[in-house]
Amino acid sequence: MKVLIVGDGARENAIASSLSSKYKVYAFSSYVNPGIKEVVQRTEGEYLVGEIEPAQIRDAISKVNPDMGIIGPEEPLFHGVSDEFRKEGIPVFGASKNNARIEESKVWARSLMWKYGIPGRLRYKAFQSIEEAAEFISRYGGSLAVKPAGQAGGKGVKVIADIQAYLSKEKREAMAKSVNEIGTYYNKEGEPKIIVEEKVDGPEYTLHVLSDGNTLLPLPLAQDYKNAYQDGIGPETGGMGSVSGPMELLPFISKEEYEETFEIIKQTISAIEKETGEKYNGAIAGQMMLTGLWGPTVIEYYSRFGDPEAAAIIPRIKDDFGDLVEKTATGHLNKAKVEVDERASLVWTVSPLGYPLDRKMASNHRISVDVKKIREIGCEVFFGSVSLEDGFLVTKGSRALELVCLGDLNESRAKLTKSISWIGADTELIYRTDIGSTMEEQIQKAEVVRYTYTSRRKKGFLGASADWSPNGGLW
Ligand SMILES: Nc1ncnc2c1ncn2[C@@H]1O[C@H](COP(=O)(O)OP(=O)(O)O)[C@@H](O)[C@H]1O
Ligand SMILES: [Mg+2]
């Protein structure tokens, strides 16, 4: 069976590696990813390089004539790349352009939650102009999160903990300036630029669900670590590491909270399908926060696998993950079940110095990886922003590698530390050794919010406004 996999990162490497020898793997990406290339060679497929956009995908489809497509990243979904497969009647793992709006537009996602009364929704306001947003923010009495209204690749989200602190003249001007900056990240004609939401607090986690248009299958929870540096400081990145498990949970999320989160995703899929009239086919994820306001609360949705969450989740699926992907694409998920390795997984991403703020500094470095040695230690390596050029591995400016290890988190940490010593580069490499090391803190944080939301639930106040505003009625 010929499979055409689209995308060039570690997530796509993890998916490709999960495909058994039953599949002949063809890849389409913007550079040659060495990890994907290995799978392509092993299965005697072919590697195509080009720009990931609908016209070039059409050409690739007619050249390869695949039996199935798999789309990894979000941008191609936003541009309708998966629809190119559907037009040809080829089963594809990947949300349609219209369904991927759940990720592309944070405003659409929030409005859907309110229209269908989906639990875990936050109050929000969308603004066409930066001035209006700044004016609203300055009148607000509580705390807020200010974001680009559309997907901006993790750029620009600003959580304002105390608006009162922003009310002096200079602070107001500074705020107007930062809101202005956020506005520039998302510039789609006719669509709101900025979304302002009530601010919540609590530990974050992600639930990925496979959907074939009829059956939904939840995968084990994962948590990713966004900030560039140790202890959660520094700029936001695509993710510096992740944890999944043990079992289908994380240590700070209960089975009931897992089920409630799955229910939120179920209702979301049903709402999306009602709005677009199109079946949802592929992965969807809720990027969640456990809050005192609601319990499981939606921060945003993904219309695909998270990266680096995929590297934490996929190796934990005991049965053939490729088979699950195929059943999702072909509408046979009712015949599937997910058997999860009970051991937790720990993922570290490794990036060249410069990432995420100075991509140029992080680009064009030679890097070497002794995959064999890393596997001997008991870890796996997936290649991300690294291309194979004349036999050398060259960094492309983003997260270069993802290392994953299964088992007790402390043991995995030791194994990952050893694995790092088998990676060399002509620049400094950055990675966080504290991924998954704050579980106790998160368990405590979860207990506090759990106490609050369960009392609210008893009183029938779940989701009721958290912030009292002297101005009243702003939302
Ligand atoms: N309403 C909110 N309240 C509190 N924190 C938030 C809120 N929205 C976002 N955040 C924080 O900002 C981060 C990024 O926001 P998110 O909506 O996921 O945007 P992005 O597209 O940048 O990932 C979240 O992971 C969370 O930590
Ligand atoms: Mg996010």
PDB file of C-alpha atoms and ligand atoms in Angstrom, residues 106 122 145 147 151 154 157 159 197-200 204 236 287 289 299-300, ligand 1:
ATOM      1  CA  LYS A 106      -9.292  31.199  17.654  1.00  0.00           C
ATOM      2  CA  LEU A 122     -14.082  31.187  28.168  1.00  0.00           C
ATOM      3  CA  ALA A 145      -5.279  36.933  27.959  1.00  0.00           C
ATOM      4  CA  LYS A 147      -3.918  36.830  21.571  1.00  0.00           C
ATOM      5  CA  GLN A 151      -2.937  30.944  14.427  1.00  0.00           C
ATOM      6  CA  GLY A 154       2.910  30.506  19.096  1.00  0.00           C
ATOM      7  CA  VAL A 157       0.014  35.614  23.349  1.00  0.00           C
ATOM      8  CA  VAL A 159      -1.391  37.126  29.630  1.00  0.00           C
ATOM      9  CA  GLU A 197     -10.263  36.296  26.800  1.00  0.00           C
ATOM     10  CA  GLU A 198     -10.816  35.981  30.497  1.00  0.00           C
ATOM     11  CA  LYS A 199      -7.656  34.703  32.095  1.00  0.00           C
ATOM     12  CA  VAL A 200      -7.628  31.373  33.859  1.00  0.00           C
ATOM     13  CA  GLU A 204      -1.992  22.510  31.174  1.00  0.00           C
ATOM     14  CA  GLU A 236       7.685  30.719  23.854  1.00  0.00           C
ATOM     15  CA  GLN A 287      -4.951  22.172  24.429  1.00  0.00           C
ATOM     16  CA  MET A 289      -6.019  23.841  31.292  1.00  0.00           C
ATOM     17  CA  ILE A 299      -7.193  27.105  25.731  1.00  0.00           C
ATOM     18  CA  GLU A 300      -7.123  26.312  22.022  1.00  0.00           C
TER      19      GLU A 300
HETATM   20  N1  LIG B   1      -7.298  32.524  28.596  1.00  0.00           N
HETATM   21  C1  LIG B   1      -6.076  32.223  29.057  1.00  0.00           C
HETATM   22  N2  LIG B   1      -5.797  32.281  30.382  1.00  0.00           N
HETATM   23  C2  LIG B   1      -4.575  31.998  30.864  1.00  0.00           C
HETATM   24  N3  LIG B   1      -3.536  31.637  30.105  1.00  0.00           N
HETATM   25  C3  LIG B   1      -3.723  31.562  28.773  1.00  0.00           C
HETATM   26  C4  LIG B   1      -5.000  31.841  28.190  1.00  0.00           C
HETATM   27  N4  LIG B   1      -4.889  31.679  26.863  1.00  0.00           N
HETATM   28  C5  LIG B   1      -3.609  31.324  26.627  1.00  0.00           C
HETATM   29  N5  LIG B   1      -2.897  31.244  27.770  1.00  0.00           N
HETATM   30  C6  LIG B   1      -1.470  30.859  27.906  1.00  0.00           C
HETATM   31  O1  LIG B   1      -0.759  31.217  26.728  1.00  0.00           O
HETATM   32  C7  LIG B   1      -0.280  30.039  26.048  1.00  0.00           C
HETATM   33  C8  LIG B   1      -0.435  30.208  24.561  1.00  0.00           C
HETATM   34  O2  LIG B   1      -1.785  30.421  24.234  1.00  0.00           O
HETATM   35  P1  LIG B   1      -2.512  29.653  23.042  1.00  0.00           P
HETATM   36  O3  LIG B   1      -3.923  30.073  23.003  1.00  0.00           O
HETATM   37  O4  LIG B   1      -2.256  28.198  23.187  1.00  0.00           O
HETATM   38  O5  LIG B   1      -1.815  30.263  21.769  1.00  0.00           O
HETATM   39  P2  LIG B   1      -0.650  29.751  20.797  1.00  0.00           P
HETATM   40  O6  LIG B   1      -1.299  29.692  19.475  1.00  0.00           O
HETATM   41  O7  LIG B   1       0.385  30.793  20.907  1.00  0.00           O
HETATM   42  O8  LIG B   1      -0.202  28.403  21.298  1.00  0.00           O
HETATM   43  C9  LIG B   1      -1.103  28.888  26.624  1.00  0.00           C
HETATM   44  O9  LIG B   1      -0.407  27.672  26.554  1.00  0.00           O
HETATM   45  C10 LIG B   1      -1.355  29.346  28.038  1.00  0.00           C
HETATM   46  O10 LIG B   1      -0.235  29.067  28.862  1.00  0.00           O
END
